[in-house]
Every structure is written in structure tokens, then in C-alpha cells.
Tab-separated table of C-alpha atoms in Angstrom:
chain	number	residue	atom	x	y	z
A	1	UNK	CA	136.566	99.918	92.387
A	2	UNK	CA	139.318	98.522	94.645
A	3	UNK	CA	141.372	100.875	96.877
A	4	UNK	CA	144.460	100.156	94.758
A	5	UNK	CA	142.623	101.208	91.598
A	6	UNK	CA	141.396	104.396	93.300
A	7	UNK	CA	144.958	105.282	94.309
A	8	UNK	CA	146.283	104.581	90.835
A	9	UNK	CA	143.474	106.617	89.222
A	10	UNK	CA	144.282	109.622	91.435
A	11	UNK	CA	147.983	109.244	90.699
A	12	UNK	CA	147.394	109.052	86.943
A	13	UNK	CA	145.281	112.199	87.118
A	14	UNK	CA	148.135	113.924	88.975
A	15	UNK	CA	150.513	112.814	86.235
A	16	UNK	CA	148.296	113.828	83.326
A	17	UNK	CA	147.375	117.221	84.775
A	18	UNK	CA	150.983	118.011	85.708
A	19	UNK	CA	152.261	117.089	82.246
A	20	UNK	CA	149.651	119.291	80.561
A	21	UNK	CA	150.628	122.147	82.876
A	22	UNK	CA	154.377	121.704	82.286
A	23	UNK	CA	154.049	121.549	78.513
A	24	UNK	CA	151.211	124.039	78.008
A	25	UNK	CA	151.631	126.306	81.023
A	26	UNK	CA	148.006	126.044	82.153
A	27	UNK	CA	147.590	127.039	85.806
A	28	UNK	CA	144.141	125.430	85.820
A	29	UNK	CA	145.635	122.016	85.086
A	30	UNK	CA	148.223	122.572	87.790
A	31	UNK	CA	145.354	123.134	90.238
A	32	UNK	CA	143.662	119.938	89.019
A	33	UNK	CA	146.886	118.035	89.623
A	34	UNK	CA	147.231	119.426	93.151
A	35	UNK	CA	143.644	118.468	94.050
A	36	UNK	CA	144.207	114.965	92.670
A	37	UNK	CA	147.433	114.788	94.688
A	38	UNK	CA	145.579	115.630	97.911
A	39	UNK	CA	143.046	112.893	97.142
A	40	UNK	CA	145.883	110.444	96.490
A	41	UNK	CA	147.570	111.290	99.801
A	42	UNK	CA	144.241	110.802	101.596
A	43	UNK	CA	144.110	107.196	100.311
A	44	UNK	CA	147.523	106.293	101.751
A	45	UNK	CA	146.451	105.842	105.358
A	46	UNK	CA	148.327	102.888	106.793
A	47	UNK	CA	150.552	102.562	103.701
A	48	UNK	CA	153.471	104.831	104.662
A	49	UNK	CA	156.776	104.235	106.408
A	50	UNK	CA	157.940	106.213	109.419
A	51	UNK	CA	160.138	108.470	107.269
A	52	UNK	CA	157.307	109.275	104.857
A	53	UNK	CA	154.962	110.077	107.748
A	54	UNK	CA	157.620	112.248	109.359
A	55	UNK	CA	158.121	114.251	106.183
A	56	UNK	CA	154.376	114.752	105.793
A	57	UNK	CA	154.167	116.004	109.393
A	58	UNK	CA	157.078	118.366	108.752
A	59	UNK	CA	155.326	119.581	105.606
A	60	UNK	CA	152.174	120.256	107.624
A	61	UNK	CA	154.054	122.230	110.288
A	62	UNK	CA	155.902	124.287	107.699
A	63	UNK	CA	152.612	124.953	105.937
A	64	UNK	CA	151.278	126.500	109.143
A	65	UNK	CA	154.447	128.571	109.441
A	66	UNK	CA	154.032	129.756	105.849
A	67	UNK	CA	150.438	130.809	106.542
A	68	UNK	CA	151.718	132.838	109.494
A	69	UNK	CA	154.955	134.311	108.139
A	70	UNK	CA	154.699	134.573	104.359
A	71	UNK	CA	153.351	137.821	102.847
A	72	UNK	CA	151.796	135.770	100.013
A	73	UNK	CA	151.010	132.378	101.574
A	74	UNK	CA	148.520	131.291	98.913
A	75	UNK	CA	150.978	131.670	96.044
A	76	UNK	CA	153.849	130.083	97.998
A	77	UNK	CA	151.805	127.037	99.015
A	78	UNK	CA	150.395	126.632	95.487
A	79	UNK	CA	153.896	126.650	93.973
A	80	UNK	CA	155.210	124.248	96.637
A	81	UNK	CA	152.298	121.879	95.995
A	82	UNK	CA	153.141	122.031	92.301
A	83	UNK	CA	156.659	120.856	93.166
A	84	UNK	CA	155.168	117.917	95.085
A	85	UNK	CA	153.027	117.022	92.065
A	86	UNK	CA	156.042	117.324	89.741
A	87	UNK	CA	158.076	114.795	91.720
A	88	UNK	CA	155.103	112.450	92.013
A	89	UNK	CA	154.798	112.620	88.228
A	90	UNK	CA	158.523	111.961	87.886
A	91	UNK	CA	158.280	108.752	89.916
A	92	UNK	CA	155.303	107.544	87.877
A	93	UNK	CA	156.951	108.334	84.535
A	94	UNK	CA	160.251	106.619	85.358
A	95	UNK	CA	158.446	103.637	86.894
A	96	UNK	CA	156.820	102.906	83.539
A	97	UNK	CA	160.165	101.678	82.217
A	98	UNK	CA	160.127	98.858	84.747
A	99	UNK	CA	157.175	97.161	83.032
A	100	UNK	CA	159.006	96.045	79.882
A	101	UNK	CA	162.299	95.590	81.755
A	102	UNK	CA	160.936	93.028	84.224
A	103	UNK	CA	159.512	90.959	81.346
A	104	UNK	CA	162.572	91.260	79.120
A	105	UNK	CA	164.670	88.202	78.289
A	106	UNK	CA	167.433	90.612	77.316
A	107	UNK	CA	167.620	91.889	80.907
A	108	UNK	CA	167.953	88.351	82.285
A	109	UNK	CA	170.624	87.478	79.718
A	110	UNK	CA	172.544	90.626	80.642
A	111	UNK	CA	172.466	89.739	84.330
A	112	UNK	CA	173.720	86.204	83.729
A	113	UNK	CA	176.451	87.482	81.404
A	114	UNK	CA	177.732	90.011	83.953
A	115	UNK	CA	177.742	87.616	86.905
A	116	UNK	CA	179.588	84.837	85.075
A	117	UNK	CA	182.552	86.993	84.057
A	118	UNK	CA	186.033	86.037	85.356
A	119	UNK	CA	187.109	87.798	88.599
A	120	UNK	CA	189.409	90.267	86.827
A	121	UNK	CA	186.576	91.666	84.730
A	122	UNK	CA	183.651	91.056	87.060
A	123	UNK	CA	183.875	94.297	89.065
A	124	UNK	CA	183.958	96.816	86.165
A	125	UNK	CA	181.332	94.949	84.154
A	126	UNK	CA	178.969	94.420	87.092
A	127	UNK	CA	179.435	98.004	88.309
A	128	UNK	CA	178.827	99.556	84.894
A	129	UNK	CA	175.972	97.146	84.194
A	130	UNK	CA	174.164	97.940	87.439
A	131	UNK	CA	174.596	101.670	86.718
A	132	UNK	CA	172.999	101.238	83.291
A	133	UNK	CA	170.171	99.085	84.619
A	134	UNK	CA	169.679	101.474	87.530
A	135	UNK	CA	168.717	104.169	85.035
A	136	UNK	CA	165.671	102.119	84.036
A	137	UNK	CA	164.928	99.900	87.041
A	138	UNK	CA	165.937	102.380	89.766
A	139	UNK	CA	166.182	100.547	93.105
A	140	UNK	CA	164.617	97.486	91.489
A	141	UNK	CA	168.047	96.659	90.050
A	142	UNK	CA	169.268	95.856	93.562
A	143	UNK	CA	166.503	93.324	94.191
A	144	UNK	CA	166.982	91.777	90.738
A	145	UNK	CA	170.766	91.513	90.688
A	146	UNK	CA	171.243	90.757	94.394
A	147	UNK	CA	168.931	87.757	94.019
A	148	UNK	CA	170.889	86.619	90.949
A	149	UNK	CA	174.187	87.007	92.826
A	150	UNK	CA	172.985	84.924	95.763
A	151	UNK	CA	171.700	82.253	93.386
A	152	UNK	CA	174.913	82.058	91.349
A	153	UNK	CA	177.434	82.391	94.209
A	154	UNK	CA	177.186	78.825	95.467
A	155	UNK	CA	179.758	76.827	97.409
A	156	UNK	CA	180.192	74.484	94.452
A	157	UNK	CA	180.915	77.449	92.175
A	158	UNK	CA	183.671	78.405	94.652
A	159	UNK	CA	185.035	74.822	94.424
A	160	UNK	CA	184.130	74.133	98.047
A	161	UNK	CA	186.117	77.085	99.426
A	162	UNK	CA	183.952	79.041	101.871
A	163	UNK	CA	186.351	81.988	102.023
A	164	UNK	CA	186.163	82.340	98.230
A	165	UNK	CA	182.359	82.299	98.340
A	166	UNK	CA	182.331	85.016	101.028
A	167	UNK	CA	184.881	87.132	99.177
A	168	UNK	CA	182.879	86.883	95.949
A	169	UNK	CA	179.718	87.893	97.785
A	170	UNK	CA	181.395	90.978	99.251
A	171	UNK	CA	183.048	92.045	95.992
A	172	UNK	CA	179.975	91.507	93.807
A	173	UNK	CA	177.601	93.207	96.240
A	174	UNK	CA	179.902	96.235	96.514
A	175	UNK	CA	180.213	96.428	92.727
A	176	UNK	CA	176.405	96.306	92.519
A	177	UNK	CA	175.954	98.975	95.209
A	178	UNK	CA	178.541	101.383	93.786
A	179	UNK	CA	177.274	100.961	90.257
A	180	UNK	CA	173.672	101.553	91.304
A	181	UNK	CA	174.741	104.678	93.204
A	182	UNK	CA	176.323	106.069	90.029
A	183	UNK	CA	173.034	105.889	88.107
A	184	UNK	CA	171.766	109.281	89.408
A	185	UNK	CA	175.032	110.867	88.199
A	186	UNK	CA	175.358	109.441	84.710
A	187	UNK	CA	171.671	109.483	83.741
A	188	UNK	CA	170.104	112.613	82.238
A	189	UNK	CA	166.779	111.089	83.358
A	190	UNK	CA	167.866	110.493	86.962
A	191	UNK	CA	166.128	111.844	90.016
A	192	UNK	CA	169.243	113.801	90.982
A	193	UNK	CA	169.174	115.683	87.701
A	194	UNK	CA	165.448	116.348	88.113
A	195	UNK	CA	165.878	117.777	91.621
A	196	UNK	CA	168.815	120.001	90.650
A	197	UNK	CA	167.551	121.255	87.291
A	198	UNK	CA	164.032	121.920	88.574
A	199	UNK	CA	165.512	124.021	91.393
A	200	UNK	CA	168.114	125.774	89.217
A	201	UNK	CA	166.328	126.867	86.045
A	202	UNK	CA	169.435	128.750	84.878
A	203	UNK	CA	171.463	125.508	84.709
A	204	UNK	CA	171.372	122.928	81.890
A	205	UNK	CA	172.455	119.301	81.918
A	206	UNK	CA	175.351	120.122	79.585
A	207	UNK	CA	176.686	122.508	82.232
A	208	UNK	CA	176.448	119.815	84.889
A	209	UNK	CA	177.894	117.054	82.714
A	210	UNK	CA	181.647	117.859	83.010
A	211	UNK	CA	181.457	117.932	86.806
A	212	UNK	CA	179.238	114.906	87.382
A	213	UNK	CA	180.656	112.647	84.666
A	214	UNK	CA	184.201	113.406	85.810
A	215	UNK	CA	183.227	112.644	89.408
A	216	UNK	CA	181.498	109.434	88.296
A	217	UNK	CA	184.700	108.400	86.519
A	218	UNK	CA	186.729	109.044	89.673
A	219	UNK	CA	184.311	107.023	91.796
A	220	UNK	CA	184.314	104.129	89.326
A	221	UNK	CA	188.109	103.973	88.967
A	222	UNK	CA	188.637	104.286	92.726
A	223	UNK	CA	186.163	101.489	93.401
A	224	UNK	CA	187.823	99.264	90.809
A	225	UNK	CA	191.298	99.953	92.240
A	226	UNK	CA	190.190	99.272	95.828
A	227	UNK	CA	188.459	96.052	94.735
A	228	UNK	CA	191.610	94.859	92.983
A	229	UNK	CA	194.021	95.819	95.762
A	230	UNK	CA	191.930	94.350	98.588
A	231	UNK	CA	191.325	91.117	96.620
A	232	UNK	CA	191.661	88.284	97.267
A	233	UNK	CA	192.749	86.711	93.974
A	234	UNK	CA	192.100	82.959	94.011
A	235	UNK	CA	193.257	80.941	91.004
A	236	UNK	CA	190.756	81.180	88.159
A	237	UNK	CA	188.899	78.153	86.915
A	238	UNK	CA	190.586	77.695	83.521
A	239	UNK	CA	187.918	75.276	82.321
A	240	UNK	CA	185.174	77.926	82.463
A	241	UNK	CA	184.325	79.978	79.384
A	242	UNK	CA	183.509	83.690	79.740
A	243	UNK	CA	180.033	84.467	78.412
A	244	UNK	CA	179.558	86.971	75.631
A	245	UNK	CA	178.938	90.615	76.474
A	246	UNK	CA	176.723	91.015	73.427
A	247	UNK	CA	173.480	91.214	75.515
A	248	UNK	CA	174.958	94.130	77.486
A	249	UNK	CA	175.877	95.877	74.246
A	250	UNK	CA	172.318	95.385	72.956
A	251	UNK	CA	170.893	96.797	76.169
A	252	UNK	CA	173.219	99.793	75.904
A	253	UNK	CA	171.869	100.505	72.423
A	254	UNK	CA	168.312	100.310	73.795
A	255	UNK	CA	169.200	102.701	76.618
A	256	UNK	CA	170.870	105.125	74.218
A	257	UNK	CA	167.681	105.090	72.146
A	258	UNK	CA	165.536	106.025	75.167
A	259	UNK	CA	167.915	108.817	76.191
A	260	UNK	CA	167.999	110.076	72.597
A	261	UNK	CA	164.203	110.144	72.597
A	262	UNK	CA	164.258	112.301	75.737
A	263	UNK	CA	166.764	114.771	74.259
A	264	UNK	CA	164.798	114.874	70.989
A	265	UNK	CA	161.599	115.743	72.840
A	266	UNK	CA	163.427	118.467	74.760
A	267	UNK	CA	164.602	119.965	71.456
A	268	UNK	CA	161.374	119.532	69.489
A	269	UNK	CA	159.054	120.809	72.223
A	270	UNK	CA	161.540	123.378	73.533
A	271	UNK	CA	161.163	122.170	77.125
A	272	UNK	CA	163.702	121.543	79.865
A	273	UNK	CA	165.267	118.119	80.205
A	274	UNK	CA	163.323	116.969	83.320
A	275	UNK	CA	160.040	117.728	81.525
A	276	UNK	CA	161.244	115.866	78.433
A	277	UNK	CA	162.116	112.890	80.667
A	278	UNK	CA	158.536	112.856	81.964
A	279	UNK	CA	157.324	112.525	78.385
A	280	UNK	CA	160.088	110.322	77.001
A	281	UNK	CA	160.174	107.625	79.682
A	282	UNK	CA	156.514	106.502	79.299
A	283	UNK	CA	156.793	106.773	75.504
A	284	UNK	CA	159.946	104.659	75.497
A	285	UNK	CA	158.320	102.123	77.819
A	286	UNK	CA	155.279	101.804	75.559
A	287	UNK	CA	157.445	101.330	72.465
A	288	UNK	CA	159.546	98.711	74.254
A	289	UNK	CA	156.397	96.845	75.348
A	290	UNK	CA	155.011	97.025	71.825
A	291	UNK	CA	158.252	95.583	70.431
A	292	UNK	CA	157.999	92.659	72.875
A	293	UNK	CA	154.439	92.005	71.628
A	294	UNK	CA	154.950	92.837	67.959
A	295	UNK	CA	153.856	89.348	66.864
A	296	UNK	CA	150.351	89.930	68.292
A	297	UNK	CA	149.411	92.301	65.472
A	298	UNK	CA	149.142	96.061	64.869
A	299	UNK	CA	152.839	96.449	65.757
A	300	UNK	CA	152.047	95.270	69.292
A	301	UNK	CA	150.518	98.592	70.388
A	302	UNK	CA	147.060	97.279	71.467
A	303	UNK	CA	148.696	94.497	73.492
A	304	UNK	CA	151.131	96.981	75.049
A	305	UNK	CA	148.311	99.307	76.103
A	306	UNK	CA	146.401	96.369	77.588
A	307	UNK	CA	149.470	95.318	79.577
A	308	UNK	CA	149.912	98.832	80.932
A	309	UNK	CA	146.259	99.017	81.993
A	310	UNK	CA	146.369	95.656	83.787
A	311	UNK	CA	149.716	96.057	85.530
A	312	UNK	CA	149.634	99.684	86.663
A	313	UNK	CA	148.239	98.870	90.148
A	314	UNK	CA	150.992	96.279	90.650
A	315	UNK	CA	153.593	98.740	89.367
A	316	UNK	CA	152.579	101.916	91.178
A	317	UNK	CA	151.175	100.696	94.500
A	318	UNK	CA	154.639	100.006	96.018
A	319	UNK	CA	155.793	103.505	94.961
A	320	UNK	CA	153.719	105.352	97.572
A	321	UNK	CA	156.593	105.905	100.003
A	322	UNK	CA	158.973	106.934	97.224
A	323	UNK	CA	156.437	109.453	95.954
A	324	UNK	CA	155.750	110.901	99.407
A	325	UNK	CA	159.419	111.141	100.437
A	326	UNK	CA	160.524	112.779	97.206
A	327	UNK	CA	157.471	114.997	96.834
A	328	UNK	CA	157.448	116.143	100.466
A	329	UNK	CA	161.165	116.940	100.241
A	330	UNK	CA	160.510	119.108	97.198
A	331	UNK	CA	157.595	120.774	98.976
A	332	UNK	CA	159.677	121.483	102.095
A	333	UNK	CA	162.584	122.789	100.059
A	334	UNK	CA	160.409	125.258	98.167
A	335	UNK	CA	158.775	126.517	101.369
A	336	UNK	CA	162.137	126.923	103.124
A	337	UNK	CA	163.556	128.975	100.273
A	338	UNK	CA	160.407	131.093	100.192
A	339	UNK	CA	160.447	131.707	103.943
A	340	UNK	CA	164.157	132.468	104.364
A	341	UNK	CA	165.091	136.147	104.333
A	342	UNK	CA	168.442	136.256	102.533
A	343	UNK	CA	169.281	139.563	104.213
A	344	UNK	CA	169.458	137.695	107.538
A	345	UNK	CA	172.106	135.337	106.154
A	346	UNK	CA	174.846	137.965	106.374
A	347	UNK	CA	176.768	136.284	109.252
A	348	UNK	CA	176.687	132.953	107.422
A	349	UNK	CA	177.937	134.594	104.223
A	350	UNK	CA	180.810	136.186	106.161
A	351	UNK	CA	181.961	132.697	107.203
A	352	UNK	CA	181.395	130.890	103.904
A	353	UNK	CA	182.349	133.667	101.481
A	354	UNK	CA	186.159	133.407	101.882
A	355	UNK	CA	186.000	129.639	101.248
A	356	UNK	CA	184.842	130.189	97.653
A	357	UNK	CA	184.523	126.998	95.631
A	358	UNK	CA	185.449	124.868	98.666
A	359	UNK	CA	181.857	125.395	99.779
A	360	UNK	CA	180.910	122.832	97.137
A	361	UNK	CA	183.000	120.267	99.029
A	362	UNK	CA	181.313	121.236	102.309
A	363	UNK	CA	177.893	120.821	100.678
A	364	UNK	CA	178.876	117.370	99.391
A	365	UNK	CA	180.105	116.332	102.847
A	366	UNK	CA	176.940	117.674	104.482
A	367	UNK	CA	174.772	115.429	102.307
A	368	UNK	CA	176.955	112.415	103.175
A	369	UNK	CA	177.160	113.249	106.882
A	370	UNK	CA	173.463	113.866	107.444
A	371	UNK	CA	172.643	110.611	105.633
A	372	UNK	CA	174.545	108.713	108.334
A	373	UNK	CA	172.032	109.857	110.966
A	374	UNK	CA	168.980	109.089	108.859
A	375	UNK	CA	168.359	112.338	106.963
A	376	UNK	CA	167.474	111.200	103.452
A	377	UNK	CA	169.734	112.738	100.765
A	378	UNK	CA	166.624	113.802	98.869
A	379	UNK	CA	165.734	116.143	101.718
A	380	UNK	CA	169.239	117.569	102.140
A	381	UNK	CA	169.851	118.107	98.429
A	382	UNK	CA	166.464	119.730	97.897
A	383	UNK	CA	167.033	122.195	100.737
A	384	UNK	CA	170.650	123.064	99.894
A	385	UNK	CA	170.107	123.418	96.152
A	386	UNK	CA	167.469	126.015	96.924
A	387	UNK	CA	169.390	127.926	99.595
A	388	UNK	CA	173.050	127.955	98.497
A	389	UNK	CA	172.589	129.939	95.245
A	390	UNK	CA	170.887	132.727	97.212
A	391	UNK	CA	174.131	133.359	99.135
A	392	UNK	CA	175.880	134.526	95.941
A	393	UNK	CA	179.334	133.293	97.016
A	394	UNK	CA	182.105	134.246	94.534
A	395	UNK	CA	183.266	131.267	92.479
A	396	UNK	CA	180.429	129.045	93.674
A	397	UNK	CA	178.436	128.710	90.464
A	398	UNK	CA	174.972	127.100	90.389
A	399	UNK	CA	176.318	124.259	88.227
A	400	UNK	CA	179.087	123.524	90.745
A	401	UNK	CA	176.571	123.562	93.607
A	402	UNK	CA	174.219	121.170	91.842
A	403	UNK	CA	177.003	118.777	90.815
A	404	UNK	CA	178.570	118.606	94.288
A	405	UNK	CA	175.188	117.846	95.872
A	406	UNK	CA	174.530	115.093	93.347
A	407	UNK	CA	177.891	113.498	94.108
A	408	UNK	CA	177.183	113.746	97.840
A	409	UNK	CA	173.899	111.959	97.161
A	410	UNK	CA	175.744	109.145	95.369
A	411	UNK	CA	178.258	108.760	98.222
A	412	UNK	CA	175.411	108.718	100.752
A	413	UNK	CA	173.816	105.789	98.919
A	414	UNK	CA	177.138	103.911	99.145
A	415	UNK	CA	177.762	104.531	102.827
A	416	UNK	CA	174.695	105.264	104.953
A	417	UNK	CA	173.286	102.165	106.701
A	418	UNK	CA	169.870	103.872	106.773
A	419	UNK	CA	169.262	104.121	103.025
A	420	UNK	CA	166.932	101.718	101.237
A	421	UNK	CA	169.769	100.475	99.015
A	422	UNK	CA	171.883	99.386	101.995
A	423	UNK	CA	168.922	97.745	103.730
A	424	UNK	CA	168.162	95.701	100.604
A	425	UNK	CA	171.733	94.390	100.405
A	426	UNK	CA	171.696	93.619	104.129
A	427	UNK	CA	168.530	91.571	103.665
A	428	UNK	CA	170.058	89.496	100.860
A	429	UNK	CA	173.475	88.954	102.446
A	430	UNK	CA	172.501	88.619	106.100
A	431	UNK	CA	175.261	91.123	106.897
A	432	UNK	CA	174.374	94.188	109.031
A	433	UNK	CA	174.011	97.384	107.014
A	434	UNK	CA	176.584	99.123	109.226
A	435	UNK	CA	179.156	96.484	108.353
A	436	UNK	CA	178.470	96.855	104.612
A	437	UNK	CA	178.630	100.655	104.752
A	438	UNK	CA	181.601	101.124	107.063
A	439	UNK	CA	183.677	97.916	107.067
A	440	UNK	CA	183.195	96.612	103.539
A	441	UNK	CA	183.122	100.070	101.972
A	442	UNK	CA	185.429	101.910	104.385
A	443	UNK	CA	188.632	101.848	102.311
A	444	UNK	CA	186.740	103.003	99.245
A	445	UNK	CA	185.229	105.981	101.079
A	446	UNK	CA	188.582	106.964	102.622
A	447	UNK	CA	190.141	106.950	99.142
A	448	UNK	CA	187.330	108.516	97.118
A	449	UNK	CA	186.209	111.438	99.314
A	450	UNK	CA	189.594	113.280	99.244
A	451	UNK	CA	189.829	112.769	95.466
A	452	UNK	CA	186.343	114.196	94.976
A	453	UNK	CA	187.155	117.090	97.298
A	454	UNK	CA	190.141	117.907	95.075
A	455	UNK	CA	187.944	117.538	91.982
A	456	UNK	CA	185.425	120.134	93.190
A	457	UNK	CA	187.888	122.360	95.027
A	458	UNK	CA	190.164	122.787	92.025
A	459	UNK	CA	187.927	121.789	89.118
A	460	UNK	CA	189.091	123.087	85.722
A	461	UNK	CA	185.530	123.788	84.553
């Protein structure tokens, strides 16, 4: 068996064992998943980025500290390892949706339809479209759409005007980036929701929704306004015909069906939404694959299963760093919360207590600020969502904490030159990531951050 197949087999065992544990509550299966996770990590030698290695080293050091300081180190480390396995399972489950999406003619038609819209409608359609596709493709939407933008934004399409070509590149890439960054906010299946809800069991998605959807609306409208005001607005080509938006509507119906499946599983099985997403995403992917192969007989199910078996190594092998970064962040966050003595946080509470709900704004800004120096938002959000509720600050509800951290995560993706999303756009455009984050996106950030601070500081919810 090839090394890739061994890694995928270990990862699938992690996923299966974790799902059985989450649905049935079996501690034995949780232990099986943790052992399989350790085997999977052992196969990743030479496969990890510097950030992933750094997080694993930090996890090892904190493990030693837990063995020394915790009164119940075995239980704490077992629970933290379970969090690592949960996030590894989350990445695998959501990745399954990429299989049918990458083969879908509907996805390609949607991309062409969005990119060929007239300038006045291009920003909102491309931004909303990339947000919707980001729910399914995750960061893959940036590679897919950025390549399509570069292919379509030719000098001839700009009628020989270089400045128009450059302006279109900037405006379309920013619409793509901002839309992609909204996906974790608007999606009940997003990684942001999984991190927050798994750390705050007393909070539901419906409690988060007013905060995060309102913030997403503010971000979208601010981005659209800044795009329009900063222009430029060259004369439109009156001979061109705007393509139909019907493919985007069809994709929206498909996405609504997958989300409805997730909510239905949460209701039928009486499980929390992140667990339902772990079940619903692979099920939705399999049904979508079967529909694409329905002419091959037996409703396309045998062909869909064959495709999954053959393409899993190709699908999951590049996810190693994503799994390690997210899983190690969850592991570190759980250990930090378990090791912190809340009675020693009295001086900090004395400073933060009088600020009340404004602490949510500070938390949002902390996620954005630390991202600028290379601290991944996953790490910051995981740590803060575990620690802030323990302070019991008046007016600072768990739902408000979770929502503000999720919005900070979205802003970090739009601004930090050290995130994977910014590096991908820099590779396609040839523009330094710092220029995209600070020069191209500067006016948007200056306008949106105060509005979001007002939203969380004086939210009506």
C-alpha cells in the first residue's frame, strides 16, 4: 500500500471512529479515533509547513506542562486529543463536497456567468457567488475563480486599455477575497461555526445568526460601496450581452438542499449542528455525485462510491496542513482553558469588567491584529472562545463573544498578508500580499471596522 493510501486509511479511521463517538457517545470509539490520529500524524513527516510544525511543537510543550501542572492530566489530554480528532473529521467531511463540485458543469457555468457581468453588477454578484461557493469549496474557490479571472481579464476584453485591465483585476480579486471571507460567517457548516459551537455548548446557531448575519451584511454593503466609490467607471461595452444568472440560482437551490439536509439531521438525530454537518456534508456529496452519474444505472450510487474510493487520496492528501493547524489549535485551546486558574484572573477582570459588551470589539480587534504578525485566526479564536466566557463579564454573553470572534476571523482573512487566502491571490496577480491587504483593501478596512465596532458595542440583540 502506498504512503498516501496509508495516510488516507488512518484519516478515514479517525473520521469513522469520531463520528460513532459523537453520535453514540462511546468513549471506546473516541480512543480508537485518537490512536488512529496519532498514526496519521506519524505519517506526515516531511509533509508539513512551518506553521503546522510550530503548532505541533507548541502542542507537545503544553502537553508536558499539563502532565506537570494538571491534577487530572490523563483526562485533560484525552479530551484535548478528542478535540483534535473532531477538527480533523470536520476537514475530511467538508472536503468531500469538493469531489462533485470540481467535476460539475454547473460550477463552471456559474463562474463564467459571474465574471461576464457588467461592471455595475460584477462586484455584488462575484462577492456573493464566491461566498456561496466558499461554503462548499473552502479555499479551493480562490484557486478556481482567480484562475478564471486571470483568463477572462485580457487586454482585448479591456479594449486595449491597460489601466482598465488593471482596475478590473483589482476590483474582481477584492470581490472574490471579501466574498470568500464571508463564507465562515454565513454558512452553518463553516469552520468558524464549528470552532465556536464546539467550544460553547450552551450556544446555538440561531443565537449566533442575528449577530453574524448582520455583520456579514455590513461587510458586504461596505465593500460594495467602497468598490463603487473608488471606481473607476469606464464606459461599458454596449454591444456585450449580460449572461443569465440562472446557473447561480440553480447552485443556490443545491446549496440550500445541502444545508437543509444538515439541519434535518440535527433535528432527527437530536445532535448539535457541527455534528450534523459532519454527517450531512459527506451524505450531500455522495448524493450529488450519484446525480452526476445517474445515467450509469442504480441511480448512480455504485459509480459515486467508486469515484469516492479512487479519488480520496487526491482529495485528502493536500489537506494535511489544514488538519494539523486546525486540530492543533483546538488541542491547544482546550489545554489552555483546562490549565488556567480563573481565580488568578481577578486583575484582568477588574480591567475588562467595566468595558462590558465593548470587550467583544476588543476580541474582534485582537483576532485581526494578531493575524497581521502571523498568528493564524484559528489559533486566536480557539483560545479566546475558551477563555473569555470564564471571566463572566456582565453583558458579554457567550453568543456575542462567539460572533465577534468569527467576524474578527473574517476581517483577518481580508487583511493579513500572511493568510493562505492572501498568498493565493498574490500568486495569481503577481502583486505582493502586503499591497493587496493594506493598499488595495485599506479603505474598506478603515470604513468597515468602525461600523462593526458599533454593531457589537451597541447591538440590539
